[in-house]
Coordinates of C-alpha atoms in Angstrom, one line a residue:
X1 CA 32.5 -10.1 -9.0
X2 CA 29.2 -8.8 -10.8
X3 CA 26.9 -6.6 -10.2
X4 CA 23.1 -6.8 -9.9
X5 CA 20.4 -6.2 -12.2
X6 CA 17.3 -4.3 -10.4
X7 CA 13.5 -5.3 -11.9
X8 CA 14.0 -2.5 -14.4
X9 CA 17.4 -4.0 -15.7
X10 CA 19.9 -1.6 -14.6
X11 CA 23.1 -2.0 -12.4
X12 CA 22.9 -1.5 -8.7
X13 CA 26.0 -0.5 -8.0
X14 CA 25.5 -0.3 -4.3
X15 CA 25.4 -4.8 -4.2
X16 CA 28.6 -6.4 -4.3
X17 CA 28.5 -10.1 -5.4
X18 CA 30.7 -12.9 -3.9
X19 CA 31.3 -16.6 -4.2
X20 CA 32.4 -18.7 -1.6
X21 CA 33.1 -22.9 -1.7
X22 CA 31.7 -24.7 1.4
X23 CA 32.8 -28.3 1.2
X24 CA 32.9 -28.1 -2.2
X25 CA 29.6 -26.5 -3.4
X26 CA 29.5 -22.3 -4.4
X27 CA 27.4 -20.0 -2.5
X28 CA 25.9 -16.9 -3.9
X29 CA 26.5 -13.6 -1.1
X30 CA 25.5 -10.5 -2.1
X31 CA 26.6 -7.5 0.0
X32 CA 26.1 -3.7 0.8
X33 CA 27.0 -1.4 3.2
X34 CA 30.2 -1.8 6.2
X35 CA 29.4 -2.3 9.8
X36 CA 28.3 -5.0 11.9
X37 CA 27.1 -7.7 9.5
X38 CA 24.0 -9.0 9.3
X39 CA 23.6 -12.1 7.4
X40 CA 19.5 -12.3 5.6
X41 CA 18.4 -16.0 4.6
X42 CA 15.9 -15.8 2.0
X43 CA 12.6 -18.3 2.1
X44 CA 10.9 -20.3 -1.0
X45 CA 10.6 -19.6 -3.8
X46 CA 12.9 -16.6 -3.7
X47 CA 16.3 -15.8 -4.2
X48 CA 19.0 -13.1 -2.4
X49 CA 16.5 -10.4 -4.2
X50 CA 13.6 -10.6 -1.8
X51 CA 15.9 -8.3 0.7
X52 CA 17.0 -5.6 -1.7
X53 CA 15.1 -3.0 0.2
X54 CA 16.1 -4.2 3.7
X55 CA 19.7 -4.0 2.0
X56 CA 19.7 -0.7 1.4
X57 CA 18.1 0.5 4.5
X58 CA 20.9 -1.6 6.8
X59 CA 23.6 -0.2 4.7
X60 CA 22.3 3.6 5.4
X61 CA 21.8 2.8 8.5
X62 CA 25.6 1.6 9.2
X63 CA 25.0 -2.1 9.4
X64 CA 27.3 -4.7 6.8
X65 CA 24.3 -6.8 5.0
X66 CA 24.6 -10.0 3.7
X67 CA 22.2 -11.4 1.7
X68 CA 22.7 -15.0 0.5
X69 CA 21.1 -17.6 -2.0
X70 CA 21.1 -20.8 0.3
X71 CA 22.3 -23.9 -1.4
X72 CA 20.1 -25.1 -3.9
X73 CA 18.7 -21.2 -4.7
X74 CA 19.3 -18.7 -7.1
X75 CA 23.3 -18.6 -8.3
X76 CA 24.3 -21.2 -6.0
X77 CA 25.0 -24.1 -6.9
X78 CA 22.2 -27.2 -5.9
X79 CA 23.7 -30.4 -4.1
X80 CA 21.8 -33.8 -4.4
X81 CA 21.4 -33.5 -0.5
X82 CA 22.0 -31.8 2.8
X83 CA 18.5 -29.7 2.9
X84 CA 17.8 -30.6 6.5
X85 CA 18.5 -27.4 8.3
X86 CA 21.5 -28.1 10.3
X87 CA 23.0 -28.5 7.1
X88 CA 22.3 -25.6 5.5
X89 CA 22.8 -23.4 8.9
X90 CA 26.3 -25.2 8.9
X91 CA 26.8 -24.2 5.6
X92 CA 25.8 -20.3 6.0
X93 CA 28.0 -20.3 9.1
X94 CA 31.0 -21.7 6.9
X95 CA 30.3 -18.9 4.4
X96 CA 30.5 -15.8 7.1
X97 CA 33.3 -17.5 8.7
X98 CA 35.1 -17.3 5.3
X99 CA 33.8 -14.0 4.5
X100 CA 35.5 -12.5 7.8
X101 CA 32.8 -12.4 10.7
X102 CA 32.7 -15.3 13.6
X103 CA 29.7 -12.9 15.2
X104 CA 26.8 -11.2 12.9
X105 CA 23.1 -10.6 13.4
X106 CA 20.1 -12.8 11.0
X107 CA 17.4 -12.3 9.5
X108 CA 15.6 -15.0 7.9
X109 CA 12.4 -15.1 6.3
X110 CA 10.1 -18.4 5.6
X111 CA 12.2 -21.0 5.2
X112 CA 14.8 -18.5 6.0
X113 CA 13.1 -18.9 9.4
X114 CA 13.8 -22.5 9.9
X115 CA 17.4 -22.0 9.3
X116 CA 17.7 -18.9 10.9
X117 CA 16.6 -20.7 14.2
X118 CA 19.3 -24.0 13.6
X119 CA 22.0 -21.7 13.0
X120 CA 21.2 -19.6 16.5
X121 CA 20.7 -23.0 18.6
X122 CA 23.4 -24.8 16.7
X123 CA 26.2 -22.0 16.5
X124 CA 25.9 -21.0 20.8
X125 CA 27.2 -17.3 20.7
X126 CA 27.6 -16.6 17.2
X127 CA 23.8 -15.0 16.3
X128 CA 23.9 -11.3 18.6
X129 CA 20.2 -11.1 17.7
X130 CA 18.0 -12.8 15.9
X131 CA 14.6 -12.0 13.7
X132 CA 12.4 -14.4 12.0
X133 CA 9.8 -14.0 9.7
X134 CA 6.5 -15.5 8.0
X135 CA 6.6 -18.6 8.8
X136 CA 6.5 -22.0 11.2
X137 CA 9.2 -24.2 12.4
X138 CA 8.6 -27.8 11.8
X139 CA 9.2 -29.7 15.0
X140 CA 8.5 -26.5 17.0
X141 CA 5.2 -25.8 15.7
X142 CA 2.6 -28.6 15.7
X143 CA 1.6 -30.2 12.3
X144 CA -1.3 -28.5 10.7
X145 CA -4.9 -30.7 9.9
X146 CA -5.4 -32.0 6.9
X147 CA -9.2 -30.6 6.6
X148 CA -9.0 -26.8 7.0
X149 CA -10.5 -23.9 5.3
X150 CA -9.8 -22.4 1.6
X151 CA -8.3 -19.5 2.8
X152 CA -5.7 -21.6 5.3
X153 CA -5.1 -24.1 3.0
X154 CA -3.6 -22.3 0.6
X155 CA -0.4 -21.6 2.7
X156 CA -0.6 -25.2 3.2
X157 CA -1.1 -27.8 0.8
X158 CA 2.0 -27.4 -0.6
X159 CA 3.8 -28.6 2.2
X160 CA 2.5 -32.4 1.6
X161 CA 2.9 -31.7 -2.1
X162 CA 6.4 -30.7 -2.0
X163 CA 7.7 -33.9 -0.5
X164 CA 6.4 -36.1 -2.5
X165 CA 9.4 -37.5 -4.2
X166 CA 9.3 -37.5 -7.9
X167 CA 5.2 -36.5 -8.5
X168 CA 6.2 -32.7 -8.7
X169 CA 9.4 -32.8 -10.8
X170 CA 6.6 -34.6 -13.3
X171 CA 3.9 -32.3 -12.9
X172 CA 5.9 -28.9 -12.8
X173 CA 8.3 -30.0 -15.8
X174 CA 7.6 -27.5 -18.5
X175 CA 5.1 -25.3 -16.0
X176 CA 8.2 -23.9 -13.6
X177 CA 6.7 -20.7 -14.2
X178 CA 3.3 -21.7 -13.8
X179 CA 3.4 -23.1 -10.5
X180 CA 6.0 -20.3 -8.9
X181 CA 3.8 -17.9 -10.2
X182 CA 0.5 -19.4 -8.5
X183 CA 2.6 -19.4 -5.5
X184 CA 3.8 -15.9 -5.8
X185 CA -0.3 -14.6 -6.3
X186 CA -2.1 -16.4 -3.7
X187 CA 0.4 -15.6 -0.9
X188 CA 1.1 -12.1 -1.4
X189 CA -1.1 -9.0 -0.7
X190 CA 0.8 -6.1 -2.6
X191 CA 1.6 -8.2 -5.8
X192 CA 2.5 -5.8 -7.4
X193 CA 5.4 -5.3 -5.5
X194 CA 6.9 -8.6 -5.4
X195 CA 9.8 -9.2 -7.9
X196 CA 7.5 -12.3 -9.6
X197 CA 9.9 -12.4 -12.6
X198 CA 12.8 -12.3 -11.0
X199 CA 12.0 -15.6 -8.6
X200 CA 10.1 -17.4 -11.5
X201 CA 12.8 -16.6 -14.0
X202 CA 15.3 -18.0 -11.2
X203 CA 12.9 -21.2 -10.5
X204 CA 12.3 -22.2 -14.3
X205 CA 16.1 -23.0 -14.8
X206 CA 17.1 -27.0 -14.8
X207 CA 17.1 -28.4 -11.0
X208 CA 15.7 -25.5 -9.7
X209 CA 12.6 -26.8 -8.7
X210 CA 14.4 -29.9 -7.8
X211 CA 16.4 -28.3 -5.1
X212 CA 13.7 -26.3 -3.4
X213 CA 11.2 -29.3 -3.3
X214 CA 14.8 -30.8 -1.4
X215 CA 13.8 -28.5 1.7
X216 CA 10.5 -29.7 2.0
X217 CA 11.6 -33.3 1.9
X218 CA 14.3 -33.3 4.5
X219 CA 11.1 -32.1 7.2
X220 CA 11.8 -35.0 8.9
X221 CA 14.9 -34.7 9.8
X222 CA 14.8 -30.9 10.1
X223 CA 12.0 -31.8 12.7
X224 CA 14.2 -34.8 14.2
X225 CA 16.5 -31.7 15.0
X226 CA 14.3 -29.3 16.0
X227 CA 13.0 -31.8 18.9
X228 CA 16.8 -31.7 20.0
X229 CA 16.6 -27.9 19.8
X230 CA 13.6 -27.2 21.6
X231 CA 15.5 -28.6 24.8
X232 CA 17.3 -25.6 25.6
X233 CA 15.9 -22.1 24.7
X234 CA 17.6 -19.7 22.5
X235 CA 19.0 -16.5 25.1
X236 CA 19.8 -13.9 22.2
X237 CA 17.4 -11.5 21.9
X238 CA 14.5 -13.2 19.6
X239 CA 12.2 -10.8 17.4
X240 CA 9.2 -12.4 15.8
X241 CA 7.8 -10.5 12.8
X242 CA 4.5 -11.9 11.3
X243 CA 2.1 -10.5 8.7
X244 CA -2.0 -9.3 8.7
X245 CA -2.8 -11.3 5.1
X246 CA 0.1 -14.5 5.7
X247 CA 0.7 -16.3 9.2
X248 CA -0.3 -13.2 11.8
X249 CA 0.5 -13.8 15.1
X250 CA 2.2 -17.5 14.2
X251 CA 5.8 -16.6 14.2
X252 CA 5.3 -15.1 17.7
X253 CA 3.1 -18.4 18.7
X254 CA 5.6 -20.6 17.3
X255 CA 8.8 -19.2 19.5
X256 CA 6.6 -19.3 22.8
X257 CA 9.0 -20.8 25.2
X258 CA 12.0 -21.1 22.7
X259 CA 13.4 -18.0 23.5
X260 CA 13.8 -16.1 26.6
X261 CA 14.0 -13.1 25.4
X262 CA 11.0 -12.9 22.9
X263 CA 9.1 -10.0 21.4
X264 CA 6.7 -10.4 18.1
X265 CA 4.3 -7.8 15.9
X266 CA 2.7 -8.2 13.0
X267 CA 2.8 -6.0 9.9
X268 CA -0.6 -4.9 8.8
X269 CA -1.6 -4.8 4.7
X270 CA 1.3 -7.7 3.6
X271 CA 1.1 -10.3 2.5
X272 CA 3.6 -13.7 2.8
X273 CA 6.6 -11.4 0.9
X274 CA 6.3 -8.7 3.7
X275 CA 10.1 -7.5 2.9
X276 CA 8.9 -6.5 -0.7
X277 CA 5.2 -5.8 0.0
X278 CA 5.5 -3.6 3.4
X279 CA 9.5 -2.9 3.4
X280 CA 9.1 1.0 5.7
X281 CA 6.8 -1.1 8.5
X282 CA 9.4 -4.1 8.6
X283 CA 12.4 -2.0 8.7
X284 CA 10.5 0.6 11.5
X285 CA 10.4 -3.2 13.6
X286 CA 13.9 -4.4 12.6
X287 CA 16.1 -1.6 12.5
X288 CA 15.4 -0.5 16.1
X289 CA 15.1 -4.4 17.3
X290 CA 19.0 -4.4 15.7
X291 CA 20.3 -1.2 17.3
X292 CA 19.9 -2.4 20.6
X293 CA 23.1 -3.3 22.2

């Protein structure tokens, strides 16, 4: 076990890392606090560290939290495939089972999001409650225009880039930084409370990049899924958490008629990275969605 190192360097002695081995391949679980768990699910390009705050708050607050690096992120280690996002909710289930809980709570964030919603319709009684953040599901929410505005666009464009296979391992080689950084200041509102070094750091080491560009490019299927999902509407309590400066009300709009017990606000002055940038409005929407039993 290790322990963390915070922006400024110094242990955190309140996080306790794990490693687990799901079918072969080590996942990264970092943990604070004893309770009911509640497993977080990180988007990209971040790592377990986007939830540091929440962390701390579910802890005081009595609540077991488990913050992960899906395969592919961070410390875990990055398979050639299995992105699409039954696989990686598969995966995350496999790791709380071996970690002790068949039940827990989730929270997941961007891409987080997508797999937060796959693990919930794929795992029927396991997720007690459910929040998702900052983003759309493919499959559930209907593929953007190609021709929008500046100001939408960048939340966008990436999307096509990313799954282009090969054309950004080329263009990003050498520029890791670069391009999470670019990433990292056009979607955030507070930057200066976004832990840029920390995720860039994480992104510029060999495969990185690779890996996350893997989740982009298993859309298809992830949306070949999703279809299936969308059949039957999730019946755990569903809390949709958007933000003013990122996707707004889209979270909400995206969940319409997937769950059937569905609430959604938006957290005003964030940005995409609303756990980092606005961490005392999210938790004063999580903490009392999660208390409800």
């Amino acid at each position: 076990m290790q322990q963390a190192l915070a922006v400024n360097d110094q242990p955190d002695t309140s996080f306790t890392h794990d490693y687990v081995r799901i079918n072969g391949q080590r996942i990264h679980c970092v943990s604070a606090g004893s309770g009911r768990p509640v497993l977080l699910i990180p988007g990209w390009p971040q790592t377990w560290y986007t939830w540091r705050h929440i962390m701390r708050a579910l802890a005081a607050r009595g609540y077991l939290a488990i913050a992960v690096d899906p395969p592919g992120t961070g410390h875990s280690d990055r398979p050639a495939g299995g992105y699409d996002t039954g696989a990686i909710a598969s995966a995350l289930h496999q790791t709380m089972l071996q970690l002790g809980h068949a039940s827990y709570d989730v929270v997941g964030h961007d891409i987080g999001m997508w797999v937060g919603y796959a693990l919930a319709s794929d795992h029927p009684g396991v997720v007690g409650r459910l929040a998702l953040t900052e983003a759309v599901i493919p499959g559930l929410a209907p593929a953007p225009p190609i021709f929008v505005a500046p100001e939408d666009n960048i939340f966008l464009w990436h999307f096509m880039f990313n799954q282009v296979h090969d054309l950004p391992e080329a263009l990003t080689a050498g520029k890791e930084r670069e391009y999470i950084g670019f990433m990292l200041d056009k979607w955030s509102y507070r930057r200066d409370r976004v832990a840029a070094e920390v995720y860039t750091e994480a992104y510029a080491t060999p495969g990185a990049l690779r890996a996350g560009f893997a989740y982009y490019r298993a859309i298809p299927e992830t949306i070949r899924q999703n279809l299936l999902r969308a059949e039957s509407a999730l019946t755990m309590p569903v809390l949709a958490i958007g933000a003013e400066h990122a996707t707004k009300d889209a979270p909400l709009q995206t969940m319409q008629g997937r769950a059937t017990n569905l609430r959604g606000v938006m957290i005003a002055d964030s940005g995409h990275f609303v756990m980092e940038e606005n961490p005392d409005d999210f938790l004063a929407h999580l903490l009392p969605f999660l208390d409800q039993r």
